[in-house]
Coordinates of C-alpha atoms in Angstrom, one line a residue:
X1 CA 9.0 55.6 52.9
X2 CA 8.8 54.0 49.3
X3 CA 7.2 56.3 46.9
X4 CA 7.3 54.5 43.5
X5 CA 4.1 54.4 41.7
X6 CA 2.2 56.2 44.5
X7 CA 0.3 59.3 44.1
X8 CA 0.8 62.2 46.6
X9 CA -2.7 61.4 48.0
X10 CA -1.8 57.8 48.8
X11 CA 1.4 58.8 50.4
X12 CA -0.4 61.3 52.8
X13 CA -3.2 58.8 53.4
X14 CA -0.6 56.2 54.4
X15 CA 0.7 58.5 57.2
X16 CA -0.8 57.8 60.5
X17 CA -0.7 59.2 64.0
X18 CA -1.4 62.8 63.1
X19 CA -4.1 64.9 64.7
X20 CA -6.9 66.3 62.6
X21 CA -6.5 70.0 61.6
X22 CA -7.8 72.3 64.3
X23 CA -9.5 74.8 61.8
X24 CA -10.1 74.3 58.2
X25 CA -11.0 77.3 56.1
X26 CA -14.6 76.2 56.0
X27 CA -14.9 76.0 59.8
X28 CA -15.9 78.8 62.1
X29 CA -13.1 80.4 64.1
X30 CA -12.6 79.3 67.6
X31 CA -11.9 81.5 70.6
X32 CA -8.8 83.6 70.5
X33 CA -5.9 82.5 72.5
X34 CA -3.9 85.1 74.5
X35 CA -0.2 84.3 75.0
X36 CA 3.0 86.2 75.9
X37 CA 5.4 87.0 73.1
X38 CA 9.1 86.4 72.6
X39 CA 8.6 82.6 72.7
X40 CA 8.2 82.8 76.5
X41 CA 5.2 81.7 78.5
X42 CA 5.8 83.4 81.9
X43 CA 3.6 82.6 84.8
X44 CA 0.7 84.9 85.2
X45 CA 0.8 87.3 88.1
X46 CA -2.0 89.4 89.5
X47 CA -1.9 93.1 88.7
X48 CA -0.8 95.1 91.6
X49 CA -3.2 98.0 92.2
X50 CA -0.8 99.7 94.5
X51 CA 1.8 101.7 92.7
X52 CA 5.3 101.5 94.2
X53 CA 8.3 103.6 93.4
X54 CA 11.5 101.5 93.6
X55 CA 14.7 103.0 94.7
X56 CA 17.5 103.6 92.3
X57 CA 20.8 102.0 92.8
X58 CA 24.2 102.0 91.0
X59 CA 24.6 98.2 91.0
X60 CA 28.4 98.5 91.2
X61 CA 30.5 95.3 91.4
X62 CA 32.9 94.8 94.2
X63 CA 36.6 94.4 93.3
X64 CA 36.4 90.7 94.4
X65 CA 33.6 90.1 91.9
X66 CA 35.5 91.9 89.1
X67 CA 38.7 89.8 89.7
X68 CA 36.6 86.5 89.8
X69 CA 35.1 87.5 86.5
X70 CA 38.5 88.1 84.9
X71 CA 39.7 84.6 86.0
X72 CA 37.0 82.7 84.2
X73 CA 38.1 80.4 81.4
X74 CA 37.6 81.3 77.8
X75 CA 35.9 78.0 77.2
X76 CA 32.8 79.2 79.0
X77 CA 32.2 82.2 76.8
X78 CA 33.4 84.0 73.7
X79 CA 34.1 87.6 72.9
X80 CA 34.5 89.0 69.3
X81 CA 35.9 92.6 68.7
X82 CA 34.2 93.9 65.6
X83 CA 35.8 97.3 65.6
X84 CA 36.4 98.6 62.2
X85 CA 34.0 96.1 60.6
X86 CA 31.1 97.9 58.9
X87 CA 27.9 96.3 58.0
X88 CA 25.2 97.8 55.9
X89 CA 22.5 99.9 57.5
X90 CA 19.4 98.0 58.4
X91 CA 17.1 100.0 56.0
X92 CA 19.4 99.4 53.1
X93 CA 19.8 95.8 53.9
X94 CA 16.1 95.2 54.0
X95 CA 15.7 97.0 50.7
X96 CA 18.4 94.7 49.1
X97 CA 17.0 91.7 50.7
X98 CA 13.6 92.4 49.0
X99 CA 15.3 91.9 45.7
X100 CA 16.7 88.4 46.6
X101 CA 14.8 85.8 44.8
X102 CA 14.8 83.1 47.5
X103 CA 13.2 83.7 51.0
X104 CA 15.6 81.2 52.6
X105 CA 18.5 83.1 51.2
X106 CA 17.1 86.2 52.5
X107 CA 16.9 84.6 56.0
X108 CA 20.6 83.5 55.7
X109 CA 21.8 87.0 54.8
X110 CA 19.9 88.7 57.5
X111 CA 21.1 86.4 60.2
X112 CA 24.7 86.7 59.0
X113 CA 24.2 90.5 59.3
X114 CA 22.9 90.1 62.9
X115 CA 26.2 88.1 63.7
X116 CA 28.6 90.2 61.7
X117 CA 31.7 89.8 61.8
X118 CA 31.2 86.3 63.2
X119 CA 30.3 83.7 60.5
X120 CA 27.0 81.9 61.0
X121 CA 28.8 78.5 60.4
X122 CA 31.2 79.0 63.2
X123 CA 28.5 80.3 65.4
X124 CA 26.3 77.2 65.0
X125 CA 29.4 75.0 65.4
X126 CA 30.8 76.6 68.5
X127 CA 28.0 78.6 70.3
X128 CA 24.5 77.5 69.4
X129 CA 23.1 75.7 72.4
X130 CA 26.6 75.5 73.9
X131 CA 27.9 78.8 75.1
X132 CA 27.5 82.6 75.2
X133 CA 29.1 84.9 72.7
X134 CA 29.6 88.7 72.9
X135 CA 30.1 90.8 69.6
X136 CA 31.4 94.3 70.4
X137 CA 31.3 96.6 67.3
X138 CA 32.1 100.1 68.5
X139 CA 29.3 101.1 66.0
X140 CA 26.4 102.7 67.9
X141 CA 24.3 102.9 64.6
X142 CA 24.6 99.3 63.7
X143 CA 20.9 98.5 64.6
X144 CA 19.7 102.0 63.9
X145 CA 16.1 101.8 62.5
X146 CA 15.2 98.6 64.2
X147 CA 13.5 100.2 67.2
X148 CA 14.0 103.2 69.5
X149 CA 12.5 105.2 72.5
X150 CA 11.0 107.7 69.9
X151 CA 9.1 104.9 68.3
X152 CA 8.1 103.5 71.6
X153 CA 6.7 106.9 72.6
X154 CA 5.0 107.1 69.3
X155 CA 3.3 103.6 69.8
X156 CA 2.1 104.6 73.3
X157 CA 0.4 107.7 71.9
X158 CA -1.2 106.2 68.8
X159 CA -1.9 102.5 69.6
X160 CA -3.9 100.5 72.0
X161 CA -1.1 99.2 74.2
X162 CA -2.5 97.3 77.2
X163 CA -0.8 96.6 80.5
X164 CA -0.1 92.9 81.0
X165 CA -0.8 92.0 77.4
X166 CA 1.6 94.3 75.5
X167 CA 3.5 96.1 78.3
X168 CA 4.9 95.2 81.7
X169 CA 6.2 97.6 84.3
X170 CA 8.8 95.9 86.5
X171 CA 11.4 96.6 89.1
X172 CA 14.1 94.7 91.0
X173 CA 15.2 96.4 94.2
X174 CA 16.9 94.9 97.2
X175 CA 16.5 91.4 96.0
X176 CA 12.8 91.8 95.4
X177 CA 11.3 91.4 91.8
X178 CA 7.9 93.2 91.3
X179 CA 5.5 93.8 88.6
X180 CA 3.5 97.2 88.8
X181 CA 0.9 96.8 85.9
X182 CA -2.3 98.7 86.5
X183 CA -5.4 97.6 84.6
X184 CA -6.2 99.1 81.2
X185 CA -4.4 101.0 78.4
X186 CA -0.8 102.1 78.9
X187 CA -0.9 105.8 78.2
X188 CA 2.3 108.0 77.9
X189 CA 1.5 110.0 81.1
X190 CA 1.5 106.9 83.4
X191 CA 4.1 104.9 81.6
X192 CA 6.6 107.7 81.6
X193 CA 5.9 108.4 85.3
X194 CA 6.6 104.8 86.1
X195 CA 9.9 105.1 84.1
X196 CA 10.9 108.2 86.0
X197 CA 10.3 106.4 89.2
X198 CA 12.9 103.8 88.3
X199 CA 10.8 101.1 86.7
X200 CA 11.7 99.0 83.6
X201 CA 9.4 98.9 80.7
X202 CA 9.0 95.6 78.8
X203 CA 7.1 95.7 75.5
X204 CA 6.0 92.1 74.9
X205 CA 5.2 92.0 71.2
X206 CA 6.8 94.9 69.4
X207 CA 6.2 93.2 66.0
X208 CA 2.4 93.9 66.5
X209 CA 3.3 97.6 66.4
X210 CA 6.6 98.0 64.6
X211 CA 6.6 97.1 60.9
X212 CA 10.4 96.8 60.9
X213 CA 10.5 94.3 63.8
X214 CA 7.7 92.4 62.1
X215 CA 9.7 92.3 58.9
X216 CA 12.9 91.2 60.6
X217 CA 11.3 88.5 62.7
X218 CA 9.2 87.2 59.6
X219 CA 12.5 86.7 57.7
X220 CA 14.4 85.1 60.6
X221 CA 11.7 82.5 61.3
X222 CA 12.6 80.8 58.0
X223 CA 16.3 80.6 59.2
X224 CA 15.3 78.9 62.5
X225 CA 12.4 76.8 61.3
X226 CA 10.9 77.9 64.6
X227 CA 9.0 80.9 65.9
X228 CA 11.1 84.1 66.1
X229 CA 9.8 86.4 68.8
X230 CA 10.9 89.5 70.5
X231 CA 10.6 91.7 73.7
X232 CA 11.9 95.3 73.9
X233 CA 13.3 96.5 77.3
X234 CA 13.7 100.0 78.3
X235 CA 15.6 100.6 81.6
X236 CA 16.4 103.8 83.5
X237 CA 20.0 104.6 84.5
X238 CA 21.0 103.1 87.7
X239 CA 18.4 100.5 87.9
X240 CA 17.5 96.8 87.4
X241 CA 14.2 95.5 86.3
X242 CA 14.5 91.7 86.5
X243 CA 15.9 89.2 88.9
X244 CA 18.5 86.6 87.9
X245 CA 16.8 83.8 85.9
X246 CA 17.1 81.5 82.9
X247 CA 14.8 81.3 79.9
X248 CA 13.6 78.4 77.7
X249 CA 14.7 80.1 74.5
X250 CA 17.8 80.9 72.5
X251 CA 18.3 84.6 73.2
X252 CA 20.0 87.3 71.1
X253 CA 20.4 90.7 73.0
X254 CA 20.7 93.5 70.5
X255 CA 21.7 96.7 72.3
X256 CA 19.8 99.5 70.6
X257 CA 20.5 102.6 72.8
X258 CA 22.6 103.5 75.8
X259 CA 24.4 100.7 77.6
X260 CA 23.8 97.9 80.0
X261 CA 25.8 95.8 82.4
X262 CA 25.2 92.0 81.9
X263 CA 26.3 89.1 84.0
X264 CA 25.8 85.6 82.6
X265 CA 26.2 82.3 84.6
X266 CA 26.6 78.7 83.7
X267 CA 23.6 76.4 84.2
X268 CA 23.7 75.2 87.9
X269 CA 23.5 71.5 87.0
X270 CA 23.0 69.1 84.0
X271 CA 19.3 69.1 84.7
X272 CA 19.3 72.8 83.8
X273 CA 21.1 72.6 80.5
X274 CA 18.8 73.4 77.7
X275 CA 15.7 73.4 80.0
X276 CA 12.1 72.9 78.8
X277 CA 10.7 75.8 80.9
X278 CA 11.9 79.1 82.2
X279 CA 13.2 79.3 85.8
X280 CA 11.7 81.2 88.7
X281 CA 13.6 84.2 89.9
X282 CA 16.8 83.4 91.7
X283 CA 18.5 85.1 94.7
X284 CA 22.1 86.3 94.2
X285 CA 23.5 83.6 96.5
X286 CA 21.9 80.8 94.4
X287 CA 23.8 81.4 91.1
X288 CA 27.4 81.4 91.9
X289 CA 30.0 83.5 90.0
X290 CA 29.3 84.9 86.5
X291 CA 31.2 83.4 83.5
X292 CA 30.7 86.7 81.6
X293 CA 30.6 90.2 83.1
X294 CA 30.4 92.8 80.3
X295 CA 28.9 96.1 79.4
X296 CA 26.9 96.2 76.2
X297 CA 27.0 99.4 74.2
X298 CA 24.7 100.5 71.3
X299 CA 25.5 98.2 68.3
X300 CA 26.7 95.2 70.4
X301 CA 25.2 91.8 70.5
X302 CA 25.1 89.2 73.3
X303 CA 23.8 85.6 72.7
X304 CA 23.3 83.0 75.4
X305 CA 21.6 79.6 75.1
X306 CA 18.6 78.6 77.1
X307 CA 19.4 77.6 80.7
X308 CA 22.1 80.2 81.0
X309 CA 21.2 82.4 84.0
X310 CA 21.6 86.1 83.3
X311 CA 20.8 89.5 84.9
X312 CA 21.3 93.0 83.5
X313 CA 21.3 96.4 85.1
X314 CA 22.0 99.9 84.0
X315 CA 25.0 101.8 85.0
X316 CA 24.5 105.2 86.8
X317 CA 25.4 107.3 83.7
X318 CA 23.1 105.9 81.0
X319 CA 19.7 104.4 80.2
X320 CA 19.4 101.3 78.1
X321 CA 17.1 100.0 75.3
X322 CA 17.6 96.6 73.9
X323 CA 15.6 94.1 71.9
X324 CA 15.7 90.4 72.7
X325 CA 15.2 88.3 69.6
X326 CA 14.4 84.6 70.5
X327 CA 13.7 81.2 69.0
X328 CA 13.6 77.5 69.6
X329 CA 11.1 77.2 72.4
X330 CA 9.9 73.6 72.7
X331 CA 11.7 72.7 69.5
X332 CA 13.9 69.7 70.8
X333 CA 14.0 66.1 69.8
X334 CA 12.2 65.2 72.9
X335 CA 9.3 67.6 71.8
X336 CA 9.2 65.7 68.5
X337 CA 9.1 62.3 70.3
X338 CA 6.2 63.6 72.4
X339 CA 4.2 63.7 69.3
X340 CA 5.8 60.6 67.8
X341 CA 5.6 58.0 70.5
X342 CA 1.9 58.1 71.3
X343 CA 1.2 57.6 67.5
X344 CA 3.7 54.8 67.3
X345 CA 2.0 53.0 70.2
X346 CA -1.5 53.4 68.6
X347 CA -0.3 51.9 65.4
X348 CA 1.6 49.1 67.1
X349 CA -1.4 48.1 69.1
X350 CA -3.5 48.0 65.9
X351 CA -1.1 46.0 63.9
X352 CA 0.8 43.8 66.3
X353 CA -0.8 41.2 68.6
X354 CA 2.2 41.3 71.0
X355 CA 1.1 44.7 72.1
X356 CA -2.4 43.5 72.6
X357 CA -1.7 40.5 74.8
X358 CA -2.8 40.8 78.4
X359 CA -0.6 41.6 81.4
X360 CA 0.3 38.7 83.8
X361 CA -2.5 38.0 86.3
X362 CA -0.2 38.6 89.3
X363 CA 1.9 41.6 87.9
X364 CA 0.6 43.9 90.8
X365 CA 2.0 41.5 93.3
X366 CA 5.7 42.1 92.2
X367 CA 5.7 45.4 90.2
X368 CA 5.3 48.9 91.2
X369 CA 7.1 51.2 93.7
X370 CA 6.2 49.2 96.8
X371 CA 7.7 46.1 95.3
X372 CA 10.8 47.9 93.7
X373 CA 13.2 46.6 96.3
X374 CA 12.0 42.9 96.0
X375 CA 14.4 40.3 94.7
X376 CA 12.0 38.5 92.5
X377 CA 12.8 36.8 89.0
X378 CA 9.3 37.8 87.8
X379 CA 10.3 41.4 87.9
X380 CA 13.4 40.8 85.7
X381 CA 11.2 38.9 83.3
X382 CA 8.6 41.7 83.3
X383 CA 11.1 44.5 82.6
X384 CA 12.7 42.5 79.8
X385 CA 9.3 42.1 78.2
X386 CA 8.8 45.9 78.4
X387 CA 12.2 46.6 76.9
X388 CA 11.5 44.2 74.0
X389 CA 8.2 45.9 73.2
X390 CA 9.9 49.4 73.4
X391 CA 12.5 48.3 70.9
X392 CA 9.9 46.9 68.6
X393 CA 7.9 50.1 68.9
X394 CA 10.5 52.0 66.7
X395 CA 9.4 50.1 63.6
X396 CA 5.9 51.5 64.0
X397 CA 6.9 55.2 64.5
X398 CA 5.3 57.5 61.8
X399 CA 8.3 60.0 61.8
X400 CA 7.0 62.1 58.9
X401 CA 3.5 62.4 60.4
X402 CA 5.0 63.5 63.7
X403 CA 7.2 66.1 61.8
X404 CA 4.1 67.3 60.1
X405 CA 2.5 67.9 63.5
X406 CA 5.5 70.0 64.5
X407 CA 5.2 71.8 61.2
X408 CA 1.6 72.6 61.8
X409 CA 2.4 74.1 65.1
X410 CA 5.2 76.1 63.7
X411 CA 3.1 77.5 60.9
X412 CA 0.5 78.6 63.5
X413 CA 3.3 80.4 65.5
X414 CA 4.6 82.2 62.4
X415 CA 4.2 85.8 61.6
X416 CA 2.6 86.5 58.3
X417 CA 5.1 87.5 55.5
X418 CA 5.9 91.1 54.8
X419 CA 5.5 91.5 51.1
X420 CA 7.5 93.9 48.9
X421 CA 5.8 96.4 46.7
X422 CA 6.5 94.2 43.7
X423 CA 5.1 91.1 45.4
X424 CA 1.9 93.0 46.5
X425 CA 1.5 94.3 43.0
X426 CA 1.6 90.8 41.6
X427 CA -0.5 89.1 44.2
X428 CA -4.1 89.3 45.3
X429 CA -3.3 92.5 47.3
X430 CA -2.6 94.3 43.9
X431 CA -5.8 93.0 42.2
X432 CA -7.6 95.8 40.5
X433 CA -11.0 95.0 42.2
X434 CA -12.7 98.0 43.4
X435 CA -16.0 100.1 43.8
X436 CA -16.8 102.5 41.1
X437 CA -19.8 103.9 39.3
X438 CA -22.2 102.3 41.7
X439 CA -20.9 98.8 41.2
X440 CA -18.0 96.4 41.8
X441 CA -15.4 96.5 39.1
X442 CA -12.7 94.1 38.0
X443 CA -13.4 91.3 40.6
X444 CA -12.5 88.4 38.3
X445 CA -9.0 87.0 38.7
X446 CA -7.5 86.8 35.2
X447 CA -5.1 83.9 35.6
X448 CA -4.3 81.9 32.4
X449 CA -2.6 78.7 31.7
X450 CA 0.5 80.5 30.7
X451 CA 0.6 82.7 33.8
X452 CA 3.8 82.1 35.7
X453 CA 3.3 81.7 39.5
X454 CA 5.1 80.7 42.7
X455 CA 4.6 80.8 46.4
X456 CA 5.2 84.0 48.1
X457 CA 7.7 82.4 50.6
X458 CA 9.3 79.1 50.8
X459 CA 7.7 78.4 54.1
X460 CA 4.3 80.0 53.5
X461 CA 2.4 76.7 53.1
X462 CA 2.9 73.0 53.8
X463 CA 0.9 69.9 52.9
X464 CA 0.0 67.7 55.9
X465 CA -2.0 64.5 56.1
X466 CA -3.8 62.9 59.0
X467 CA -4.5 59.5 57.4
X468 CA -7.9 60.5 56.2
X469 CA -7.6 64.0 54.5
X470 CA -4.8 66.1 53.3
X471 CA -4.7 69.8 54.2
X472 CA -2.6 72.7 53.2
X473 CA -1.5 74.8 56.2
X474 CA -0.4 78.4 55.6
X475 CA 0.7 81.5 57.2
X476 CA -0.5 84.4 55.0
X477 CA -3.6 84.9 57.1
X478 CA -1.9 84.8 60.5
X479 CA -1.9 87.8 62.8
X480 CA 1.0 89.9 64.0
X481 CA -0.4 89.2 67.4
X482 CA 0.8 85.6 68.6
X483 CA -2.0 83.1 68.2
X484 CA -4.7 85.7 67.7
X485 CA -6.0 83.6 64.9
X486 CA -6.5 79.9 64.9
X487 CA -4.4 77.7 62.5
X488 CA -5.3 78.4 58.9
X489 CA -5.7 75.4 56.5
X490 CA -7.5 74.3 53.4
X491 CA -8.7 70.7 52.9
X492 CA -7.2 69.7 49.6
X493 CA -9.1 67.9 46.7
X494 CA -7.5 64.7 45.6
X495 CA -7.0 66.2 42.2
X496 CA -5.0 69.1 43.5
X497 CA -2.5 67.3 45.8
X498 CA 0.2 66.4 43.3
X499 CA 0.1 69.9 41.8
X500 CA 0.4 71.5 45.2
X501 CA 3.4 69.3 46.0
X502 CA 4.9 70.3 42.6
X503 CA 4.5 74.0 43.3
X504 CA 6.0 73.8 46.8
X505 CA 9.0 72.0 45.5
X506 CA 9.4 74.2 42.5
X507 CA 10.2 77.3 44.7
X508 CA 11.9 79.7 44.1
X509 CA 11.2 79.1 40.4
X510 CA 8.1 80.4 38.7
X511 CA 6.0 77.7 36.9
X512 CA 3.1 78.0 34.6
X513 CA -0.3 77.1 35.7
X514 CA -0.5 74.7 32.7
X515 CA 2.5 72.7 33.9
X516 CA 0.6 71.6 37.1
X517 CA 0.3 67.8 37.1
X518 CA -3.5 67.8 37.1
X519 CA -5.7 65.8 34.7
X520 CA -7.7 68.7 33.5
X521 CA -7.1 72.4 32.8
X522 CA -10.2 73.1 35.0
X523 CA -8.4 71.5 38.0
X524 CA -5.3 73.4 37.4
X525 CA -7.1 76.8 37.1
X526 CA -9.3 76.1 40.2
X527 CA -6.1 75.4 42.3
X528 CA -4.3 78.5 41.1
X529 CA -7.4 80.7 41.8
X530 CA -7.8 79.3 45.3
X531 CA -4.1 79.9 46.1
X532 CA -4.3 83.4 44.6
X533 CA -7.3 84.3 46.8
X534 CA -5.5 83.2 49.9
X535 CA -2.5 85.4 49.1
X536 CA -0.3 82.3 48.8
X537 CA 1.1 82.9 45.3
X538 CA 2.2 85.8 43.2
X539 CA 2.8 86.0 39.4
X540 CA 6.0 86.7 37.6
X541 CA 4.4 89.7 35.8

């Protein structure tokens, strides 16, 4: 799009095809939306009132299965031995990352630590959306501090964990997958009884309870440019909690405690490569032979793309706890085109008479499924006309507006940022406003023209236009619970748009309020104060 001699406002107003913001800051909140975590939307199942106790089994492989597994070609999967390669402890890494000046660089470093010793460039070239990779580290403490059974027990005792919302109790015995969720709160007495009976426990949104998981995911979402979710799985020794299936997300299995036996299978057909939705449960005879048959031990990582069938079971001698970090649900080119094409068609019909001309009077006589086998020259002419209009449609496609729609969805999915102590002290969260001596004290924000400010995160805010208004969508007021809040946005004044774009593009540099490209100092100060109140900026001091 040509931008010479155009203000930011005129650029955003020229974009068409976007939908209006769902919830401006001045609008009342809509009803809360409940949704499963980990980027997965499983089908709802009724809670089973009857509590069953699945039998434990060793899940041993036959010798023929082991031999078949060994014979699989290396092109289908990849294994890296990380023995002897030490990475920093997670707590030390997060402390160091807080000192990194750029949130995108933080995301790069954290993701590299996740894959260590594999380089992220080679991972995205060779494995991402292509094939599984196993990283064996022989370092059981590699993920220490991320999550643990002790923390899980603490959460059960101190937080409001609800069956079906935050926790699932599952089993897979004799080819039958069951969910055993009773209604109400998941209390330790009942949960641990289920576990002792051989049931697996799946925590659906650990980031809502664990500050460390929240921090890790909030950083990684800037790497993926897509929601980063997580589930935690705790499985008793000698049991399996889930049937073979594939997911609609890119999955990173981080083994936290114990060990787990995994089998991974290629997609069964081209139609199941990078699927749009997760699969139903499969039986063992529907999935063929595994391309990967491995045991993950604490500190190991297993990645597989969406569409790869997988199942994990515990060996008889150890329990397992792992966390699945996931991303890239509904983040494909096709998903972008689903937003782009309807908008392109709407614009084309408004601007080009060829799209508004009527269909042939007799088209129903030779078109449609019932006429598809007919040899009729009118059919060829009709199809050619459709093809011509489709080619022409590309020139009307508002690509930037469609990307902004995707961006708005992403910002709604995002976790709020986890601020460091220094960031809190230099933002609205460190403002000295308080109650004292029977009155409110220090409630005035003391920003000045020379005050140096910047966004708290590179991806914390984004300008989006819908052809009529320009809005700033942001993440700082999001909830740690997925979509508990409606999308957060502010309708921008025309005098603030150029300055907001300037501030976004200046990151990670601090810029003075006085340097904002607004016509008046009053406009500069009002924008800075608004952003400060929303927790979107912090000062250099």
